[in-house]
Amino acid sequence: MTLDNPLVKSIIEGIQEKKGHKIVVADLRKIHTAPCHYFVIATGNSPQHVEALADSVEEFARKNAAEKPSAVAGLQNALWVAMDYGTVMVHIFVPDAREHYDIEHLWDDAHLFEIPELD
């Protein structure tokens, strides 16, 4: 996948800046029933890490793509934070929640792109 979408690229950079891992981009553009064009999914090590990742995503998206989320849910317990950017949804999980919900496989015909770890 070429990261030609500036918002997706900024979101990934925000996650990488705070050492988020297992980043997957699900390209949903060819699925007519999908709620958006892309899911960006990542894992944090703890609720505090998930919260820091969400803050970093918000900062990078604002600075680099001039975008703000229309809604952010899950910051209360930070086991799963969802950020709605309209065409892009960001999901940041603690490991157990990510494994349980397995959202990258909700649409079998979505193209999944694993982003290489920086370290």
GROMACS .gro file of N, CA and C in nm:
model
  357
    1MET      N    1   0.085  -0.119   0.000
    1MET     CA    2   0.000   0.000   0.000
    1MET      C    3   0.088   0.123   0.000
    2THR      N    4   0.056   0.212  -0.085
    2THR     CA    5   0.124   0.340  -0.079
    2THR      C    6   0.044   0.430   0.015
    3LEU      N    7   0.114   0.494   0.104
    3LEU     CA    8   0.046   0.580   0.200
    3LEU      C    9   0.023   0.717   0.138
    4ASP      N   10  -0.067   0.721   0.039
    4ASP     CA   11  -0.095   0.845  -0.030
    4ASP      C   12  -0.203   0.926   0.041
    5ASN      N   13  -0.264   0.869   0.143
    5ASN     CA   14  -0.365   0.940   0.220
    5ASN      C   15  -0.294   1.013   0.335
    6PRO      N   16  -0.292   1.147   0.332
    6PRO     CA   17  -0.217   1.221   0.434
    6PRO      C   18  -0.268   1.199   0.575
    7LEU      N   19  -0.397   1.177   0.591
    7LEU     CA   20  -0.450   1.153   0.725
    7LEU      C   21  -0.404   1.017   0.778
    8VAL      N   22  -0.413   0.913   0.697
    8VAL     CA   23  -0.367   0.780   0.739
    8VAL      C   24  -0.219   0.784   0.774
    9LYS      N   25  -0.143   0.851   0.689
    9LYS     CA   26   0.002   0.862   0.714
    9LYS      C   27   0.029   0.934   0.846
   10SER      N   28  -0.041   1.042   0.872
   10SER     CA   29  -0.023   1.116   0.997
   10SER      C   30  -0.062   1.033   1.119
   11ILE      N   31  -0.169   0.957   1.107
   11ILE     CA   32  -0.214   0.871   1.217
   11ILE      C   33  -0.107   0.766   1.248
   12ILE      N   34  -0.054   0.704   1.145
   12ILE     CA   35   0.051   0.603   1.165
   12ILE      C   36   0.173   0.666   1.231
   13GLU      N   37   0.212   0.784   1.185
   13GLU     CA   38   0.327   0.852   1.245
   13GLU      C   39   0.302   0.883   1.393
   14GLY      N   40   0.180   0.924   1.426
   14GLY     CA   41   0.146   0.952   1.565
   14GLY      C   42   0.156   0.828   1.652
   15ILE      N   43   0.113   0.716   1.599
   15ILE     CA   44   0.122   0.589   1.673
   15ILE      C   45   0.268   0.549   1.690
   16GLN      N   46   0.344   0.558   1.583
   16GLN     CA   47   0.485   0.520   1.590
   16GLN      C   48   0.565   0.611   1.683
   17GLU      N   49   0.529   0.738   1.689
   17GLU     CA   50   0.600   0.833   1.775
   17GLU      C   51   0.598   0.790   1.922
   18LYS      N   52   0.488   0.726   1.964
   18LYS     CA   53   0.474   0.683   2.103
   18LYS      C   54   0.489   0.532   2.118
   19LYS      N   55   0.556   0.470   2.021
   19LYS     CA   56   0.590   0.327   2.028
   19LYS      C   57   0.470   0.233   2.032
   20GLY      N   58   0.362   0.273   1.961
   20GLY     CA   59   0.252   0.180   1.943
   20GLY      C   60   0.298   0.067   1.852
   21HIS      N   61   0.235  -0.046   1.861
   21HIS     CA   62   0.282  -0.159   1.779
   21HIS      C   63   0.166  -0.235   1.717
   22LYS      N   64   0.203  -0.330   1.632
   22LYS     CA   65   0.107  -0.412   1.555
   22LYS      C   66   0.008  -0.323   1.480
   23ILE      N   67   0.061  -0.226   1.408
   23ILE     CA   68  -0.024  -0.134   1.332
   23ILE      C   69  -0.071  -0.204   1.204
   24VAL      N   70  -0.201  -0.202   1.184
   24VAL     CA   71  -0.262  -0.259   1.063
   24VAL      C   72  -0.356  -0.155   1.004
   25VAL      N   73  -0.347  -0.137   0.873
   25VAL     CA   74  -0.441  -0.051   0.801
   25VAL      C   75  -0.532  -0.143   0.720
   26ALA      N   76  -0.662  -0.132   0.744
   26ALA     CA   77  -0.760  -0.207   0.667
   26ALA      C   78  -0.820  -0.111   0.564
   27ASP      N   79  -0.798  -0.142   0.437
   27ASP     CA   80  -0.852  -0.061   0.328
   27ASP      C   81  -0.993  -0.112   0.298
   28LEU      N   82  -1.092  -0.032   0.331
   28LEU     CA   83  -1.233  -0.071   0.317
   28LEU      C   84  -1.302  -0.003   0.199
   29ARG      N   85  -1.225   0.065   0.116
   29ARG     CA   86  -1.285   0.147   0.011
   29ARG      C   87  -1.371   0.069  -0.088
   30LYS      N   88  -1.342  -0.056  -0.110
   30LYS     CA   89  -1.419  -0.134  -0.208
   30LYS      C   90  -1.536  -0.209  -0.144
   31ILE      N   91  -1.559  -0.186  -0.015
   31ILE     CA   92  -1.669  -0.252   0.055
   31ILE      C   93  -1.780  -0.149   0.076
   32HIS      N   94  -1.889  -0.165   0.006
   32HIS     CA   95  -1.993  -0.062   0.005
   32HIS      C   96  -2.063  -0.046   0.139
   33THR      N   97  -2.063  -0.149   0.223
   33THR     CA   98  -2.131  -0.140   0.352
   33THR      C   99  -2.039  -0.095   0.465
   34ALA      N  100  -1.913  -0.070   0.435
   34ALA     CA  101  -1.818  -0.028   0.538
   34ALA      C  102  -1.851   0.113   0.587
   35PRO      N  103  -1.824   0.139   0.714
   35PRO     CA  104  -1.859   0.271   0.771
   35PRO      C  105  -1.761   0.384   0.733
   36CYS      N  106  -1.648   0.348   0.674
   36CYS     CA  107  -1.547   0.448   0.638
   36CYS      C  108  -1.454   0.389   0.533
   37HIS      N  109  -1.353   0.464   0.493
   37HIS     CA  110  -1.258   0.416   0.391
   37HIS      C  111  -1.146   0.332   0.450
   38TYR      N  112  -1.101   0.368   0.570
   38TYR     CA  113  -0.988   0.299   0.632
   38TYR      C  114  -1.012   0.279   0.781
   39PHE      N  115  -0.966   0.165   0.832
   39PHE     CA  116  -0.946   0.145   0.975
   39PHE      C  117  -0.795   0.147   0.996
   40VAL      N  118  -0.750   0.218   1.097
   40VAL     CA  119  -0.611   0.207   1.141
   40VAL      C  120  -0.619   0.148   1.281
   41ILE      N  121  -0.555   0.034   1.299
   41ILE     CA  122  -0.565  -0.043   1.423
   41ILE      C  123  -0.426  -0.057   1.483
   42ALA      N  124  -0.417  -0.036   1.614
   42ALA     CA  125  -0.286  -0.045   1.680
   42ALA      C  126  -0.305  -0.097   1.822
   43THR      N  127  -0.193  -0.135   1.882
   43THR     CA  128  -0.193  -0.188   2.018
   43THR      C  129  -0.100  -0.105   2.105
   44GLY      N  130  -0.148  -0.077   2.226
   44GLY     CA  131  -0.066  -0.016   2.330
   44GLY      C  132  -0.047  -0.118   2.442
   45ASN      N  133   0.053  -0.099   2.523
   45ASN     CA  134   0.087  -0.197   2.626
   45ASN      C  135  -0.002  -0.192   2.749
   46SER      N  136  -0.067  -0.078   2.774
   46SER     CA  137  -0.147  -0.057   2.895
   46SER      C  138  -0.249   0.052   2.866
   47PRO      N  139  -0.348   0.070   2.953
   47PRO     CA  140  -0.442   0.181   2.932
   47PRO      C  141  -0.373   0.317   2.922
   48GLN      N  142  -0.271   0.339   3.002
   48GLN     CA  143  -0.198   0.466   2.996
   48GLN      C  144  -0.129   0.483   2.861
   49HIS      N  145  -0.074   0.374   2.809
   49HIS     CA  146  -0.009   0.378   2.678
   49HIS      C  147  -0.112   0.404   2.568
   50VAL      N  148  -0.227   0.338   2.577
   50VAL     CA  149  -0.334   0.360   2.479
   50VAL      C  150  -0.375   0.507   2.478
   51GLU      N  151  -0.389   0.566   2.596
   51GLU     CA  152  -0.426   0.708   2.605
   51GLU      C  153  -0.319   0.797   2.543
   52ALA      N  154  -0.192   0.767   2.569
   52ALA     CA  155  -0.082   0.845   2.511
   52ALA      C  156  -0.081   0.831   2.358
   53LEU      N  157  -0.110   0.712   2.308
   53LEU     CA  158  -0.117   0.692   2.163
   53LEU      C  159  -0.230   0.775   2.102
   54ALA      N  160  -0.346   0.776   2.167
   54ALA     CA  161  -0.459   0.853   2.116
   54ALA      C  162  -0.425   1.003   2.114
   55ASP      N  163  -0.360   1.051   2.218
   55ASP     CA  164  -0.319   1.192   2.222
   55ASP      C  165  -0.222   1.224   2.108
   56SER      N  166  -0.128   1.133   2.084
   56SER     CA  167  -0.030   1.153   1.978
   56SER      C  168  -0.096   1.152   1.840
   57VAL      N  169  -0.190   1.059   1.819
   57VAL     CA  170  -0.263   1.053   1.692
   57VAL      C  171  -0.336   1.186   1.669
   58GLU      N  172  -0.402   1.235   1.771
   58GLU     CA  173  -0.477   1.360   1.758
   58GLU      C  174  -0.384   1.476   1.723
   59GLU      N  175  -0.268   1.480   1.788
   59GLU     CA  176  -0.172   1.587   1.762
   59GLU      C  177  -0.116   1.579   1.620
   60PHE      N  178  -0.072   1.460   1.577
   60PHE     CA  179  -0.014   1.444   1.443
   60PHE      C  180  -0.117   1.471   1.334
   61ALA      N  181  -0.241   1.424   1.354
   61ALA     CA  182  -0.345   1.447   1.253
   61ALA      C  183  -0.376   1.596   1.240
   62ARG      N  184  -0.378   1.666   1.353
   62ARG     CA  185  -0.407   1.809   1.351
   62ARG      C  186  -0.293   1.886   1.284
   63LYS      N  187  -0.169   1.856   1.323
   63LYS     CA  188  -0.055   1.931   1.271
   63LYS      C  189  -0.023   1.897   1.126
   64ASN      N  190  -0.030   1.770   1.090
   64ASN     CA  191   0.018   1.727   0.958
   64ASN      C  192  -0.091   1.711   0.853
   65ALA      N  193  -0.215   1.693   0.896
   65ALA     CA  194  -0.322   1.673   0.798
   65ALA      C  195  -0.438   1.771   0.819
   66ALA      N  196  -0.424   1.861   0.916
   66ALA     CA  197  -0.528   1.961   0.947
   66ALA      C  198  -0.664   1.896   0.972
   67GLU      N  199  -0.662   1.784   1.045
   67GLU     CA  200  -0.785   1.710   1.074
   67GLU      C  201  -0.802   1.694   1.225
   68LYS      N  202  -0.928   1.699   1.268
   68LYS     CA  203  -0.964   1.672   1.408
   68LYS      C  204  -1.068   1.562   1.408
   69PRO      N  205  -1.067   1.476   1.510
   69PRO     CA  206  -1.171   1.372   1.515
   69PRO      C  207  -1.307   1.433   1.545
   70SER      N  208  -1.411   1.378   1.484
   70SER     CA  209  -1.545   1.424   1.515
   70SER      C  210  -1.594   1.363   1.645
   71ALA      N  211  -1.535   1.249   1.684
   71ALA     CA  212  -1.570   1.184   1.810
   71ALA      C  213  -1.454   1.096   1.854
   72VAL      N  214  -1.439   1.087   1.986
   72VAL     CA  215  -1.341   0.996   2.048
   72VAL      C  216  -1.413   0.924   2.160
   73ALA      N  217  -1.407   0.792   2.161
   73ALA     CA  218  -1.473   0.712   2.264
   73ALA      C  219  -1.373   0.617   2.329
   74GLY      N  220  -1.394   0.591   2.456
   74GLY     CA  221  -1.315   0.490   2.524
   74GLY      C  222  -1.204   0.543   2.612
   75LEU      N  223  -1.187   0.673   2.622
   75LEU     CA  224  -1.078   0.728   2.702
   75LEU      C  225  -1.099   0.706   2.853
   76GLN      N  226  -1.223   0.678   2.894
   76GLN     CA  227  -1.251   0.659   3.036
   76GLN      C  228  -1.170   0.543   3.094
   77ASN      N  229  -1.170   0.430   3.025
   77ASN     CA  230  -1.092   0.316   3.074
   77ASN      C  231  -0.973   0.284   2.985
   78ALA      N  232  -0.971   0.338   2.864
   78ALA     CA  233  -0.860   0.327   2.768
   78ALA      C  234  -0.818   0.183   2.739
   79LEU      N  235  -0.915   0.091   2.739
   79LEU     CA  236  -0.887  -0.045   2.695
   79LEU      C  237  -0.903  -0.055   2.543
   80TRP      N  238  -0.992   0.029   2.491
   80TRP     CA  239  -1.015   0.040   2.347
   80TRP      C  240  -1.059   0.184   2.321
   81VAL      N  241  -0.976   0.259   2.253
   81VAL     CA  242  -1.011   0.396   2.216
   81VAL      C  243  -1.040   0.398   2.067
   82ALA      N  244  -1.156   0.453   2.033
   82ALA     CA  245  -1.196   0.468   1.893
   82ALA      C  246  -1.201   0.617   1.860
   83MET      N  247  -1.141   0.652   1.748
   83MET     CA  248  -1.136   0.792   1.704
   83MET      C  249  -1.195   0.799   1.564
   84ASP      N  250  -1.296   0.884   1.548
   84ASP     CA  251  -1.368   0.894   1.420
   84ASP      C  252  -1.323   1.019   1.345
   85TYR      N  253  -1.255   0.996   1.233
   85TYR     CA  254  -1.213   1.106   1.145
   85TYR      C  255  -1.296   1.109   1.018
   86GLY      N  256  -1.414   1.051   1.021
   86GLY     CA  257  -1.500   1.050   0.903
   86GLY      C  258  -1.463   0.938   0.808
   87THR      N  259  -1.366   0.962   0.723
   87THR     CA  260  -1.324   0.859   0.627
   87THR      C  261  -1.225   0.759   0.688
   88VAL      N  262  -1.173   0.791   0.807
   88VAL     CA  263  -1.076   0.704   0.874
   88VAL      C  264  -1.120   0.685   1.019
   89MET      N  265  -1.124   0.559   1.061
   89MET     CA  266  -1.150   0.527   1.201
   89MET      C  267  -1.022   0.469   1.260
   90VAL      N  268  -0.984   0.518   1.377
   90VAL     CA  269  -0.865   0.470   1.447
   90VAL      C  270  -0.911   0.389   1.567
   91HIS      N  271  -0.853   0.271   1.583
   91HIS     CA  272  -0.884   0.184   1.696
   91HIS      C  273  -0.753   0.149   1.765
   92ILE      N  274  -0.742   0.186   1.892
   92ILE     CA  275  -0.622   0.158   1.969
   92ILE      C  276  -0.663   0.073   2.088
   93PHE      N  277  -0.601  -0.042   2.101
   93PHE     CA  278  -0.640  -0.141   2.201
   93PHE      C  279  -0.527  -0.175   2.296
   94VAL      N  280  -0.564  -0.225   2.414
   94VAL     CA  281  -0.470  -0.303   2.494
   94VAL      C  282  -0.471  -0.443   2.432
   95PRO      N  283  -0.366  -0.524   2.452
   95PRO     CA  284  -0.355  -0.653   2.381
   95PRO      C  285  -0.476  -0.746   2.398
   96ASP      N  286  -0.527  -0.765   2.518
   96ASP     CA  287  -0.639  -0.857   2.539
   96ASP      C  288  -0.765  -0.814   2.463
   97ALA      N  289  -0.793  -0.684   2.465
   97ALA     CA  290  -0.912  -0.634   2.396
   97ALA      C  291  -0.897  -0.649   2.245
   98ARG      N  292  -0.779  -0.623   2.194
   98ARG     CA  293  -0.759  -0.638   2.049
   98ARG      C  294  -0.779  -0.782   2.006
   99GLU      N  295  -0.725  -0.873   2.082
   99GLU     CA  296  -0.741  -1.015   2.048
   99GLU      C  297  -0.888  -1.055   2.056
  100HIS      N  298  -0.957  -1.007   2.157
  100HIS     CA  299  -1.098  -1.043   2.176
  100HIS      C  300  -1.186  -0.992   2.061
  101TYR      N  301  -1.173  -0.865   2.025
  101TYR     CA  302  -1.260  -0.806   1.924
  101TYR      C  303  -1.218  -0.836   1.781
  102ASP      N  304  -1.089  -0.852   1.756
  102ASP     CA  305  -1.037  -0.894   1.624
  102ASP      C  306  -1.101  -0.816   1.508
  103ILE      N  307  -1.107  -0.683   1.523
  103ILE     CA  308  -1.184  -0.605   1.424
  103ILE      C  309  -1.120  -0.600   1.287
  104GLU      N  310  -0.990  -0.629   1.277
  104GLU     CA  311  -0.932  -0.625   1.143
  104GLU      C  312  -0.987  -0.734   1.052
  105HIS      N  313  -1.058  -0.831   1.111
  105HIS     CA  314  -1.115  -0.939   1.030
  105HIS      C  315  -1.267  -0.933   1.020
  106LEU      N  316  -1.326  -0.816   1.050
  106LEU     CA  317  -1.472  -0.801   1.037
  106LEU      C  318  -1.517  -0.813   0.892
  107TRP      N  319  -1.437  -0.763   0.801
  107TRP     CA  320  -1.469  -0.769   0.659
  107TRP      C  321  -1.365  -0.856   0.591
  108ASP      N  322  -1.408  -0.973   0.548
  108ASP     CA  323  -1.314  -1.069   0.487
  108ASP      C  324  -1.250  -1.015   0.360
  109ASP      N  325  -1.320  -0.928   0.289
  109ASP     CA  326  -1.265  -0.879   0.163
  109ASP      C  327  -1.190  -0.747   0.177
  110ALA      N  328  -1.164  -0.704   0.299
  110ALA     CA  329  -1.081  -0.584   0.319
  110ALA      C  330  -0.935  -0.619   0.293
  111HIS      N  331  -0.863  -0.526   0.234
  111HIS     CA  332  -0.719  -0.545   0.215
  111HIS      C  333  -0.650  -0.498   0.342
  112LEU      N  334  -0.570  -0.585   0.403
  112LEU     CA  335  -0.499  -0.553   0.526
  112LEU      C  336  -0.352  -0.527   0.496
  113PHE      N  337  -0.300  -0.420   0.554
  113PHE     CA  338  -0.160  -0.386   0.536
  113PHE      C  339  -0.096  -0.372   0.672
  114GLU      N  340   0.001  -0.458   0.699
  114GLU     CA  341   0.074  -0.449   0.825
  114GLU      C  342   0.186  -0.348   0.809
  115ILE      N  343   0.192  -0.254   0.902
  115ILE     CA  344   0.297  -0.151   0.899
  115ILE      C  345   0.417  -0.204   0.977
  116PRO      N  346   0.534  -0.207   0.917
  116PRO     CA  347   0.651  -0.262   0.986
  116PRO      C  348   0.682  -0.185   1.115
  117GLU      N  349   0.725  -0.260   1.216
  117GLU     CA  350   0.767  -0.199   1.343
  117GLU      C  351   0.893  -0.116   1.319
  118LEU      N  352   0.905  -0.004   1.387
  118LEU     CA  353   1.024   0.082   1.370
  118LEU      C  354   1.146   0.027   1.444
  119ASP      N  355   1.123  -0.038   1.557
  119ASP     CA  356   1.238  -0.086   1.637
  119ASP      C  357   1.283  -0.222   1.593
   0.00000   0.00000   0.00000
